[in-house]
């Protein structure tokens, strides 16, 4: 079947595939650097990532240097239609110097910015509050020791300055996302004290108030992590309140809630009270396992909410998964394309028909239409989008993914 007949079929349902394709072209996805090297980073040290984050697997080809990571990224972006962003963590500095976390400066990341300019990519940034001796207790910004808190506040302040400069250099807003591993393995007696310390530290870290021209502060909650099963200091309620009170972006990671909670449902509710949301689109399997995202119902529902609730212009779409049992570049490419496919499907919904049905309480119509819709030739529209953006799909994509993996497997 050709694109033209697919287009006609969608048109029968009152859906304009051209409008959907044009809209999809404008939606950037922030691809996370850490899928490329199993969350190891480029600080000249050895050790596990810590903080309850777990990449498993030993597939050949892990990027060991910034140059290898950039080469992998260039390949991945060439397989992903559209222009996108890179989400960098502070532990991915590119320098011969060995600054501690409280000593990092813009110059340590300047090669990334030069490269991003050359590639036409935007950058997002993250302070790294894990994989460090001063985070070994799984307490950082909420640590009872003032000296440790000060160290991490300094780190966070520096990342904000670096993020603001990145945003200014690239002419796009750089989101600086704060996630700390802080929590307790067993039931604490003074949750309140820990939360007061976390609040005070973040207040200090994001003061003076943010430079909204070039960067945003985001805060990311979590339910639990390995080693902090009893209490996570930065819980959802904590950061939902924090972001509302302090006008920061709220980050929702799909792996950071009870497994049966629907993160898509949170978007409209949270958006009434915070201006902007950052998503970490992920696939928790039984726990926050960070599997590569699929075209699964929960991802489709997120995309539908972004479209139907008109949230695309105030949501930053980031990805957060890492799988070291498969080709890391293939994971990036398929995961990112899956997010785009979900968005395309959402953009191809006949909302003009579904909304009135729902308002008229005609749930049968809503049910029948949404199910029948699944049989429309979506794949043809996706292929057309890829072709227009000079990206392969189907078997051509698979061949290129395999060839590239073959070329790096000797690392
Ligand atoms: C951890 C959080 C966080 C990290 C990255 C590496 O549970 O999801 O976003 O995955 O910062
Ligand atoms: Zn996350």
Short mmCIF file of N, CA, C and O in Angstrom, two decimals, residues 130-176:
data_model
loop_
_atom_site.label_atom_id
_atom_site.label_comp_id
_atom_site.label_asym_id
_atom_site.label_seq_id
_atom_site.Cartn_x
_atom_site.Cartn_y
_atom_site.Cartn_z
N UNK A 130 25.23 10.92 42.41
CA UNK A 130 25.49 9.51 42.76
C UNK A 130 26.88 9.15 42.22
O UNK A 130 27.54 9.98 41.60
N UNK A 131 27.31 7.89 42.45
CA UNK A 131 28.62 7.44 41.98
C UNK A 131 29.74 8.34 42.50
O UNK A 131 30.58 8.84 41.75
N UNK A 132 29.72 8.57 43.80
CA UNK A 132 30.73 9.44 44.41
C UNK A 132 30.84 9.06 45.89
O UNK A 132 29.82 8.72 46.52
N UNK A 133 32.05 9.16 46.43
CA UNK A 133 32.26 8.78 47.83
C UNK A 133 31.32 9.56 48.77
O UNK A 133 30.84 9.02 49.77
N UNK A 134 31.05 10.81 48.43
CA UNK A 134 30.19 11.62 49.30
C UNK A 134 28.70 11.30 49.12
O UNK A 134 27.85 11.96 49.71
N UNK A 135 28.41 10.28 48.30
CA UNK A 135 27.02 9.83 48.16
C UNK A 135 26.87 8.39 48.61
O UNK A 135 25.81 7.79 48.45
N UNK A 136 27.93 7.85 49.20
CA UNK A 136 27.91 6.43 49.57
C UNK A 136 26.86 6.07 50.61
O UNK A 136 26.43 4.93 50.71
N UNK A 137 26.44 7.05 51.42
CA UNK A 137 25.40 6.76 52.41
C UNK A 137 24.01 6.85 51.81
O UNK A 137 23.02 6.73 52.54
N UNK A 138 23.93 7.08 50.49
CA UNK A 138 22.64 7.36 49.85
C UNK A 138 21.96 8.58 50.46
O UNK A 138 20.74 8.67 50.56
N UNK A 139 22.80 9.51 50.88
CA UNK A 139 22.29 10.80 51.36
C UNK A 139 23.21 11.88 50.79
O UNK A 139 24.43 11.77 50.87
N UNK A 140 22.63 12.89 50.16
CA UNK A 140 23.43 13.96 49.58
C UNK A 140 22.89 15.31 50.07
O UNK A 140 23.30 15.79 51.12
N UNK A 141 21.93 15.87 49.35
CA UNK A 141 21.39 17.17 49.74
C UNK A 141 20.61 17.12 51.06
O UNK A 141 20.33 18.16 51.65
N UNK A 142 20.27 15.90 51.51
CA UNK A 142 19.55 15.80 52.80
C UNK A 142 20.42 15.18 53.88
O UNK A 142 19.92 14.78 54.94
N UNK A 143 21.72 15.07 53.62
CA UNK A 143 22.62 14.45 54.61
C UNK A 143 22.61 15.26 55.90
O UNK A 143 22.61 16.49 55.86
N UNK A 144 22.65 14.58 57.05
CA UNK A 144 22.69 15.34 58.32
C UNK A 144 23.96 16.18 58.46
O UNK A 144 23.97 17.16 59.20
N UNK A 145 25.02 15.81 57.77
CA UNK A 145 26.29 16.53 57.87
C UNK A 145 26.28 17.76 56.95
O UNK A 145 26.19 17.64 55.73
N UNK A 146 26.40 18.89 57.57
CA UNK A 146 26.36 20.15 56.81
C UNK A 146 27.42 20.23 55.72
O UNK A 146 27.18 20.73 54.63
N UNK A 147 28.62 19.69 56.04
CA UNK A 147 29.72 19.75 55.07
C UNK A 147 29.36 18.98 53.80
O UNK A 147 29.66 19.42 52.68
N UNK A 148 28.73 17.83 53.97
CA UNK A 148 28.34 17.04 52.80
C UNK A 148 27.24 17.75 52.02
O UNK A 148 27.28 17.83 50.79
N UNK A 149 26.30 18.31 52.74
CA UNK A 149 25.26 19.07 52.03
C UNK A 149 25.87 20.23 51.25
O UNK A 149 25.53 20.46 50.10
N UNK A 150 26.79 20.93 51.88
CA UNK A 150 27.41 22.08 51.20
C UNK A 150 28.13 21.65 49.92
O UNK A 150 28.08 22.34 48.90
N UNK A 151 28.82 20.51 50.01
CA UNK A 151 29.52 19.99 48.83
C UNK A 151 28.54 19.80 47.68
O UNK A 151 28.78 20.22 46.54
N UNK A 152 27.40 19.18 47.98
CA UNK A 152 26.44 18.88 46.91
C UNK A 152 25.69 20.12 46.44
O UNK A 152 25.32 20.23 45.26
N UNK A 153 25.48 21.06 47.36
CA UNK A 153 24.84 22.32 46.93
C UNK A 153 25.77 23.03 45.94
O UNK A 153 25.33 23.52 44.89
N UNK A 154 27.05 23.03 46.27
CA UNK A 154 28.02 23.67 45.37
C UNK A 154 28.00 22.98 44.00
O UNK A 154 28.01 23.63 42.95
N UNK A 155 27.95 21.66 44.00
CA UNK A 155 27.88 20.93 42.73
C UNK A 155 26.65 21.36 41.93
O UNK A 155 26.73 21.68 40.75
N UNK A 156 25.52 21.39 42.62
CA UNK A 156 24.28 21.74 41.94
C UNK A 156 24.31 23.17 41.40
O UNK A 156 23.84 23.43 40.28
N UNK A 157 24.87 24.09 42.18
CA UNK A 157 24.95 25.48 41.71
C UNK A 157 25.80 25.57 40.45
O UNK A 157 25.48 26.28 39.51
N UNK A 158 26.89 24.82 40.47
CA UNK A 158 27.76 24.86 39.28
C UNK A 158 27.05 24.30 38.05
O UNK A 158 27.21 24.82 36.95
N UNK A 159 26.28 23.23 38.25
CA UNK A 159 25.59 22.68 37.07
C UNK A 159 24.58 23.67 36.51
O UNK A 159 24.37 23.72 35.30
N UNK A 160 23.96 24.45 37.37
CA UNK A 160 23.01 25.46 36.88
C UNK A 160 23.70 26.49 36.02
O UNK A 160 23.18 26.93 35.00
N UNK A 161 24.89 26.91 36.49
CA UNK A 161 25.61 27.91 35.69
C UNK A 161 26.02 27.32 34.35
O UNK A 161 25.93 27.98 33.31
N UNK A 162 26.48 26.08 34.39
CA UNK A 162 26.89 25.42 33.14
C UNK A 162 25.68 25.26 32.22
O UNK A 162 25.75 25.55 31.02
N UNK A 163 24.56 24.87 32.79
CA UNK A 163 23.35 24.67 31.98
C UNK A 163 22.90 25.99 31.34
O UNK A 163 22.52 26.03 30.17
N UNK A 164 22.97 27.06 32.13
CA UNK A 164 22.54 28.36 31.60
C UNK A 164 23.45 28.78 30.43
O UNK A 164 22.99 29.30 29.41
N UNK A 165 24.73 28.51 30.59
CA UNK A 165 25.67 28.87 29.50
C UNK A 165 25.42 27.98 28.27
O UNK A 165 25.45 28.46 27.14
N UNK A 166 25.16 26.70 28.50
CA UNK A 166 24.85 25.81 27.38
C UNK A 166 23.64 26.32 26.62
O UNK A 166 23.62 26.38 25.40
N UNK A 167 22.60 26.70 27.39
CA UNK A 167 21.38 27.19 26.76
C UNK A 167 21.65 28.47 25.97
O UNK A 167 21.17 28.63 24.85
N UNK A 168 22.46 29.35 26.55
CA UNK A 168 22.75 30.62 25.87
C UNK A 168 23.55 30.37 24.59
O UNK A 168 23.27 30.94 23.54
N UNK A 169 24.54 29.49 24.68
CA UNK A 169 25.38 29.20 23.51
C UNK A 169 24.56 28.59 22.37
O UNK A 169 24.81 28.84 21.21
N UNK A 170 23.59 27.75 22.75
CA UNK A 170 22.86 27.02 21.72
C UNK A 170 21.53 27.67 21.34
O UNK A 170 20.87 27.25 20.40
N UNK A 171 21.16 28.70 22.12
CA UNK A 171 19.93 29.41 21.80
C UNK A 171 18.67 28.60 22.06
O UNK A 171 17.63 28.84 21.43
N UNK A 172 18.74 27.62 22.96
CA UNK A 172 17.53 26.90 23.36
C UNK A 172 17.55 26.74 24.87
O UNK A 172 18.61 26.85 25.49
N UNK A 173 16.42 26.46 25.45
CA UNK A 173 16.37 26.30 26.91
C UNK A 173 16.99 24.97 27.30
O UNK A 173 16.66 23.92 26.75
N UNK A 174 17.92 25.04 28.26
CA UNK A 174 18.57 23.82 28.76
C UNK A 174 17.90 23.47 30.10
O UNK A 174 17.92 24.26 31.03
N UNK A 175 17.31 22.30 30.18
CA UNK A 175 16.67 21.88 31.43
C UNK A 175 17.72 21.21 32.31
O UNK A 175 18.41 20.29 31.87
N UNK A 176 17.87 21.71 33.54
CA UNK A 176 18.83 21.13 34.48
C UNK A 176 18.03 20.34 35.52
O UNK A 176 17.35 20.93 36.37
#
